XYZ file of C-alpha atoms in Angstrom:
484
model
C -1.215 29.505 16.248
C -3.247 26.544 14.970
C -1.261 26.604 11.734
C 2.048 26.339 13.584
C 0.723 23.615 15.864
C -0.655 21.668 12.894
C 2.566 21.648 10.914
C 4.642 21.067 14.062
C 2.470 18.082 14.965
C 2.887 16.512 11.526
C 6.643 17.176 11.489
C 7.041 15.687 14.975
C 5.089 12.587 14.017
C 7.134 12.015 10.856
C 10.403 12.556 12.720
C 9.532 10.099 15.470
C 8.384 7.434 13.026
C 11.181 7.795 10.469
C 13.886 7.983 13.135
C 12.352 4.956 14.897
C 12.153 6.737 18.228
C 8.749 5.199 18.864
C 6.498 2.706 17.088
C 3.918 4.270 14.717
C 0.948 3.284 16.887
C 2.370 5.171 19.861
C 3.297 8.188 17.708
C -0.176 8.312 16.157
C -1.681 8.506 19.640
C 0.739 10.501 21.793
C 1.778 13.240 19.360
C -1.779 14.372 18.450
C -2.878 14.243 22.102
C -0.002 16.478 23.204
C -0.540 18.990 20.395
C -4.315 18.834 20.770
C -4.000 19.754 24.435
C -1.607 22.553 23.509
C -4.259 23.844 21.093
C -6.735 24.064 23.970
C -8.703 20.950 23.142
C -9.012 19.764 26.738
C -11.526 17.054 27.416
C -13.198 17.875 24.109
C -10.457 15.881 22.402
C -12.171 12.710 23.564
C -15.325 13.615 21.634
C -13.337 14.424 18.474
C -11.441 11.137 18.684
C -14.620 9.181 19.403
C -16.285 10.635 16.319
C -13.240 9.695 14.254
C -13.359 6.148 15.662
C -17.018 5.859 14.672
C -16.122 6.932 11.142
C -13.434 4.273 10.688
C -15.019 1.410 12.627
C -16.561 -0.155 9.476
C -13.186 0.112 7.732
C -11.432 -1.528 10.682
C -13.979 -4.351 10.710
C -13.522 -4.792 6.966
C -9.733 -4.982 7.288
C -9.955 -7.383 10.236
C -11.925 -9.953 8.279
C -10.428 -9.181 4.844
C -6.930 -9.942 6.127
C -8.196 -13.142 7.697
C -10.093 -14.200 4.565
C -7.229 -13.629 2.137
C -4.790 -15.126 4.629
C -6.864 -18.298 4.577
C -6.992 -18.234 0.787
C -3.205 -17.917 0.660
C -2.743 -20.772 3.106
C -5.023 -23.105 1.161
C -3.102 -22.350 -2.052
C -5.641 -20.325 -4.028
C -3.035 -17.928 -5.407
C -0.352 -20.545 -6.053
C -1.205 -20.956 -9.778
C -0.787 -17.184 -10.182
C 2.558 -17.303 -8.376
C 3.723 -20.125 -10.644
C 2.662 -18.176 -13.736
C 4.540 -15.096 -12.551
C 7.607 -17.196 -11.825
C 7.541 -18.542 -15.364
C 7.414 -15.013 -16.774
C 9.866 -13.171 -14.514
C 12.071 -16.117 -13.603
C 14.398 -15.323 -10.723
C 15.668 -11.985 -12.014
C 15.081 -9.326 -9.294
C 14.802 -6.565 -11.913
C 12.000 -8.373 -13.764
C 10.282 -9.243 -10.491
C 10.113 -5.620 -9.345
C 8.824 -4.439 -12.725
C 6.294 -7.291 -12.648
C 5.197 -6.090 -9.217
C 4.524 -2.598 -10.566
C 2.659 -3.964 -13.595
C 0.444 -6.252 -11.519
C -0.278 -3.427 -9.059
C -1.219 -1.134 -11.952
C -3.556 -3.678 -13.528
C -5.324 -4.625 -10.311
C -5.582 -0.951 -9.278
C -7.990 -0.354 -12.142
C -10.795 -1.517 -9.842
C -10.206 1.631 -7.786
C -9.786 -0.229 -4.486
C -6.437 -0.051 -2.720
C -7.082 -2.862 -0.256
C -7.852 -5.387 -2.994
C -4.765 -4.349 -4.937
C -2.448 -4.654 -1.964
C -3.820 -8.032 -0.936
C -3.461 -9.517 -4.418
C 0.022 -8.104 -5.043
C 1.411 -9.210 -1.697
C -0.240 -12.621 -2.092
C 1.446 -13.127 -5.458
C 4.847 -11.524 -4.925
C 5.756 -11.462 -1.232
C 6.680 -15.184 -1.109
C 8.903 -14.645 -4.170
C 10.632 -11.613 -2.607
C 11.276 -13.500 0.606
C 12.382 -16.650 -1.190
C 14.982 -14.740 -3.191
C 16.095 -12.571 -0.273
C 14.716 -9.378 -1.817
C 13.560 -6.490 0.336
C 9.777 -6.273 0.927
C 10.280 -2.491 1.190
C 10.810 -2.483 -2.579
C 7.485 -4.288 -3.000
C 5.566 -1.803 -0.851
C 7.284 1.158 -2.538
C 6.346 0.295 -6.120
C 2.928 -1.110 -5.197
C 1.777 1.927 -3.214
C 3.063 4.365 -5.846
C 1.466 2.508 -8.760
C -1.810 2.261 -6.880
C -1.691 5.989 -6.150
C -1.291 6.833 -9.832
C -4.317 4.685 -10.706
C -6.363 6.077 -7.807
C -7.237 8.780 -10.338
C -9.618 6.604 -12.386
C -13.195 7.984 -12.456
C -14.392 5.491 -9.844
C -11.315 6.008 -7.666
C -11.598 7.788 -4.347
C -9.744 10.979 -5.257
C -11.539 11.653 -8.545
C -14.927 10.921 -6.995
C -14.212 13.327 -4.145
C -12.969 16.087 -6.462
C -16.065 15.665 -8.640
C -18.389 15.815 -5.641
C -16.616 18.779 -4.058
C -16.632 20.905 -7.227
C -19.835 19.477 -8.738
C -18.280 18.313 -11.999
C -18.263 15.008 -13.894
C -15.546 12.488 -12.912
C -15.286 11.444 -16.573
C -14.608 15.052 -17.595
C -11.893 15.181 -14.945
C -10.289 11.904 -15.977
C -10.148 11.875 -19.774
C -7.876 14.930 -20.285
C -5.613 13.564 -17.523
C -4.943 10.266 -19.338
C -1.568 11.423 -20.757
C -0.483 12.606 -17.292
C -1.587 9.334 -15.702
C 0.243 7.361 -18.381
C 3.371 9.429 -17.689
C 3.000 8.716 -13.974
C 2.762 4.994 -14.650
C 5.800 5.136 -16.929
C 7.771 6.966 -14.235
C 6.717 4.341 -11.696
C 7.888 1.559 -14.006
C 11.224 3.337 -14.488
C 11.678 3.560 -10.735
C 10.684 -0.109 -10.449
C 13.315 -1.059 -13.031
C 15.980 0.950 -11.225
C 15.036 -0.574 -7.877
C 15.106 -4.008 -9.469
C 18.556 -3.431 -10.904
C 19.714 -2.246 -7.492
C 18.377 -5.440 -5.927
C 20.054 -7.494 -8.649
C 23.406 -5.842 -7.955
C 22.990 -6.335 -4.214
C 21.962 -9.966 -4.426
C 23.710 -11.084 -7.555
C 21.774 -13.254 -9.986
C 20.057 -15.855 -7.844
C 18.720 -19.259 -8.654
C 16.630 -21.933 -6.973
C 17.657 -25.532 -6.768
C 15.112 -27.709 -4.973
C 14.748 -25.623 -1.861
C 18.248 -24.132 -1.755
C 18.745 -20.472 -2.561
C 22.090 -19.865 -4.228
C 23.925 -17.326 -6.309
C 24.529 -18.110 -9.945
C 28.257 -17.588 -9.387
C 28.173 -20.628 -7.061
C 29.223 -18.674 -3.985
C 29.067 -21.491 -1.459
C 26.515 -21.656 1.265
C 25.496 -18.014 1.198
C 22.052 -16.552 1.379
C 22.084 -12.964 0.129
C 21.668 -10.639 3.081
C 19.535 -7.575 2.622
C 20.935 -4.158 3.260
C 17.727 -2.217 3.048
C 16.479 -1.246 6.467
C 14.153 -3.541 8.293
C 14.348 -6.425 5.870
C 11.602 -8.814 6.836
C 12.801 -12.264 7.687
C 11.219 -15.041 5.713
C 9.663 -16.605 8.760
C 7.679 -13.427 9.288
C 5.708 -13.639 6.054
C 2.368 -12.141 6.909
C -0.691 -14.279 6.720
C 1.070 -17.250 5.221
C 2.866 -20.328 6.303
C 6.443 -19.712 7.316
C 8.705 -19.292 4.305
C 11.979 -21.165 4.506
C 15.068 -19.397 3.244
C 18.167 -20.827 4.822
C 21.789 -21.073 3.945
C 23.048 -24.204 2.400
C 25.590 -25.566 -0.019
C 25.277 -24.341 -3.553
C 26.744 -27.520 -4.839
C 27.543 -30.847 -3.179
C 31.063 -30.780 -4.537
C 32.003 -27.375 -3.175
C 33.158 -28.809 0.111
C 30.724 -26.798 2.199
C 28.728 -29.021 4.490
C 26.558 -26.405 6.144
C 23.904 -28.304 8.045
C 21.157 -25.727 7.765
C 20.185 -26.393 4.186
C 16.474 -27.158 4.061
C 15.082 -30.258 2.523
C 13.290 -29.791 -0.771
C 9.924 -30.427 0.802
C 10.344 -27.637 3.393
C 10.955 -24.765 0.962
C 7.957 -22.710 -0.079
C 8.999 -22.511 -3.743
C 11.247 -25.084 -5.396
C 13.178 -24.692 -8.625
C 10.456 -26.359 -10.694
C 7.835 -23.903 -9.435
C 6.292 -26.346 -6.963
C 4.819 -24.506 -3.980
C 4.646 -26.369 -0.692
C 1.918 -25.432 1.752
C 0.970 -27.696 4.668
C -2.615 -26.403 4.627
C -3.146 -26.492 0.862
C -6.571 -27.670 -0.288
C -6.113 -28.485 -3.991
C -9.424 -30.368 -4.141
C -11.212 -27.205 -3.022
C -9.374 -24.899 -5.434
C -12.385 -24.242 -7.646
C -14.686 -23.723 -4.696
C -12.265 -21.253 -3.095
C -11.864 -19.470 -6.428
C -15.635 -19.205 -6.830
C -15.995 -17.913 -3.279
C -13.290 -15.293 -3.793
C -14.699 -14.153 -7.148
C -18.165 -13.908 -5.609
C -16.764 -11.754 -2.791
C -14.993 -9.491 -5.288
C -18.102 -9.201 -7.472
C -20.301 -8.302 -4.528
C -17.743 -5.753 -3.358
C -17.846 -4.025 -6.736
C -21.624 -4.344 -7.010
C -22.050 -2.698 -3.623
C -25.308 -4.245 -2.417
C -23.816 -5.572 0.826
C -21.689 -3.687 3.290
C -18.062 -4.816 2.703
C -17.508 -5.680 6.360
C -20.616 -7.866 6.496
C -19.591 -9.545 3.260
C -16.214 -10.549 4.700
C -17.806 -11.680 7.959
C -19.762 -14.269 6.006
C -16.880 -15.116 3.657
C -14.491 -15.850 6.534
C -17.034 -18.108 8.227
C -17.654 -20.079 5.017
C -13.946 -20.373 4.220
C -13.097 -21.585 7.716
C -15.842 -24.181 7.969
C -15.395 -25.710 4.526
C -11.590 -25.670 4.333
C -10.976 -26.632 7.943
C -13.780 -28.842 9.291
C -12.090 -29.464 12.648
C -12.440 -26.822 15.368
C -8.753 -27.095 16.243
C -7.785 -26.301 12.637
C -10.132 -23.323 12.546
C -8.607 -21.996 15.755
C -5.100 -22.436 14.349
C -6.037 -20.481 11.237
C -7.379 -17.555 13.235
C -4.286 -17.567 15.423
C -2.002 -17.745 12.381
C -3.273 -14.406 11.097
C -3.761 -12.694 14.454
C -0.498 -10.735 14.349
C -1.300 -9.219 10.946
C -4.835 -8.357 12.021
C -3.816 -6.749 15.293
C -1.035 -4.739 13.654
C -3.198 -3.291 10.890
C -6.420 -2.725 12.820
C -4.477 -1.268 15.734
C -2.820 1.199 13.371
C -6.171 2.164 11.858
C -7.669 2.951 15.244
C -4.523 4.774 16.359
C -4.742 6.961 13.239
C -8.186 8.131 14.360
C -6.466 10.129 17.121
C -4.461 12.050 14.509
C -7.414 12.679 12.193
C -9.753 13.469 15.090
C -7.409 16.085 16.559
C -6.624 17.619 13.154
C -10.289 18.116 12.308
C -11.724 18.709 15.767
C -9.164 21.338 16.773
C -9.612 23.274 13.527
C -5.986 22.725 12.514
C -6.872 21.450 9.039
C -9.062 24.465 8.267
C -6.452 26.870 9.631
C -3.662 25.243 7.623
C -5.747 25.381 4.438
C -6.710 29.014 4.960
C -3.096 29.969 5.659
C -1.824 28.239 2.529
C -4.445 30.000 0.408
C -3.695 33.326 2.057
C 0.039 33.303 1.336
C -0.469 32.876 -2.413
C 0.014 36.297 -4.042
C -2.562 37.629 -6.496
C 0.060 37.734 -9.258
C 0.059 33.931 -9.272
C -3.708 33.692 -9.655
C -3.565 32.412 -13.239
C -1.323 29.575 -12.068
C -3.701 28.291 -9.415
C -3.983 24.802 -10.974
C -0.206 24.331 -10.659
C -0.290 25.712 -7.120
C -3.138 23.366 -6.292
C -1.222 20.424 -7.720
C 1.865 21.328 -5.707
C -0.196 21.703 -2.536
C -1.994 18.410 -3.123
C 1.264 16.452 -2.838
C 2.015 17.261 0.808
C -1.548 17.987 1.925
C -3.015 14.645 0.835
C -0.119 12.951 2.618
C -0.531 14.852 5.869
C -4.333 14.833 5.879
C -7.067 12.618 4.499
C -8.476 12.921 1.000
C -11.726 14.050 2.591
C -9.967 16.900 4.388
C -8.205 18.059 1.235
C -10.961 17.635 -1.332
C -13.889 18.763 0.797
C -12.046 21.224 3.022
C -9.273 22.829 1.016
C -10.084 22.344 -2.677
C -13.363 24.323 -2.620
C -11.518 27.284 -1.045
C -8.781 27.090 -3.661
C -11.359 26.742 -6.429
C -13.304 29.787 -5.258
C -10.134 31.870 -5.288
C -9.063 30.502 -8.687
C -12.441 31.360 -10.217
C -11.566 35.061 -9.927
C -8.712 34.458 -12.355
C -10.697 32.583 -15.000
C -9.662 29.072 -13.906
C -12.483 26.529 -14.251
C -13.484 23.939 -11.624
C -12.566 21.119 -14.026
C -9.028 22.430 -14.379
C -8.690 22.700 -10.610
C -10.067 19.194 -10.113
C -7.609 17.697 -12.598
C -4.607 19.391 -11.040
C -5.652 18.249 -7.562
C -5.122 14.582 -8.512
C -1.341 14.690 -8.849
C -0.767 14.183 -5.131
C -2.209 10.669 -5.175
C 1.058 8.744 -5.771
C 2.268 10.032 -2.387
C -1.151 9.938 -0.738
C -1.247 6.145 -0.967
C 1.765 6.028 1.365
C 0.146 8.235 3.996
C 0.014 6.702 7.485
C -3.628 7.748 7.796
C -4.715 5.699 4.751
C -6.182 2.414 5.986
C -5.377 0.425 2.845
C -1.724 1.518 3.011
C -1.540 0.276 6.590
C -2.886 -3.012 5.265
C -0.045 -3.136 2.717
C 2.764 -2.560 5.207
C 1.043 -4.895 7.651
C 0.866 -7.744 5.160
C 4.470 -7.212 4.064
C 5.635 -6.582 7.662
C 7.532 -3.499 6.553
C 8.461 -0.738 8.970
C 6.644 2.523 8.257
C 9.818 4.612 8.440
C 11.696 2.282 6.087
C 8.881 2.482 3.547
C 8.780 6.265 3.697
C 12.532 6.623 3.253
C 12.358 4.600 0.062
C 9.067 5.948 -1.249
C 8.410 9.602 -0.405
C 10.931 11.190 -2.772
C 10.070 8.804 -5.586
C 6.332 9.388 -5.200
C 6.890 13.161 -5.147
C 8.808 12.944 -8.437
C 6.008 10.851 -9.983
C 3.478 13.473 -8.867
C 5.555 16.318 -10.309
C 5.859 14.464 -13.622
C 2.075 14.077 -13.721
C 1.701 17.788 -12.968
C 4.097 18.797 -15.739
C 2.578 16.471 -18.346
C -0.955 17.513 -17.365
C -0.043 21.145 -17.966
C 1.784 20.452 -21.219
C -1.185 18.465 -22.580
C -3.570 21.311 -21.620
C -5.515 19.397 -18.986
C -5.043 22.597 -16.982
C -3.088 25.823 -17.593
C 0.509 26.108 -16.478
């Protein structure tokens, strides 16, 4: 009964979100409550949800102030030199921009922290996507998938959990999986290139001419309109000043006198790479860089709690960049929508995780999946584990899978001569999809910053991330990281 309720709850949630029947926050709350009551949870659901809230409260506090801090850094122009450098490399070719997005996400993901990766990538690329009329859904798709592939580094969350659950070394897990991880990254880059070519075909080759977006074929007065669902409008750029992308004449001689063409000084990015920000603080660039690097170093070092670190960082950034109280208030208000959206989603997700764990659904689902595997497939348990990890780490948390399900699978596999290391390696292939799970806080940060609808992201990403995971599984088996 619990197994049916568990899978029905997850299917109902995904249907409601992807069909846009309700907003994700409402689905994350109402669907688990209804199914939790059906499972006999009663008033005990409140205790389960409260415990889940206590578990994520530090994460919510971290995201609240991290979004605010990096929003301030974006507004004051800290990342503008990086944006200019990227523009010089990728130009205005959508295909190169999407591949560059995947490459930057892969490089930054080496620190093992999804939130940092998503903040840096959106800071660098989102203004470019919006300026060229590209879909932010493409950005979130390639960024989340690339980050998921690199979540398998020894200090990443999934590898650390697998090592702790099976009492093996994370280095011993990681090294034989390097070919599979490289294959996953290559597959992600291929998908990025294909998505980029699709965007190029949809938009045409675009160019910038002092604040006016235009097609290279001189189509007059047209701004490319996005066809991907829920294209974010430029004015909705999260955590930044409003980004101007308006229609205007592509050439003064073309006879089009559309009056909505912006002046050169109102566009975020001009053709010469100049970035216009009303709150830029170029004289404080080195101070802001030092502050940001210090925050990143302390995050990696781990002496201070991340939430406390960002509390202090936000206060310093506000006071020194905006001495006037009115300016400080404006900055906090400017980023309020992003903060409320992300933190609200994080707390709403605690209802889903609380009901799944408190009702026993996760344990029942895991036991059922193990029970239906016939003994004749015992020697193939690593492959089975890899296949199960793709949906299970999407539907449940990494903690639930690695500490709840993996030990059960490992115990069963041990009867067929499969080692814990082989099981741990195979369990990592679900991570490309896991990083798009609605119960992953850092993923909610990504879609919140990019203002991308959850259902739109999943339509673009789920099947691609599944293919990347299957490629990793196949290459891992072929390179003897685990038996096929």
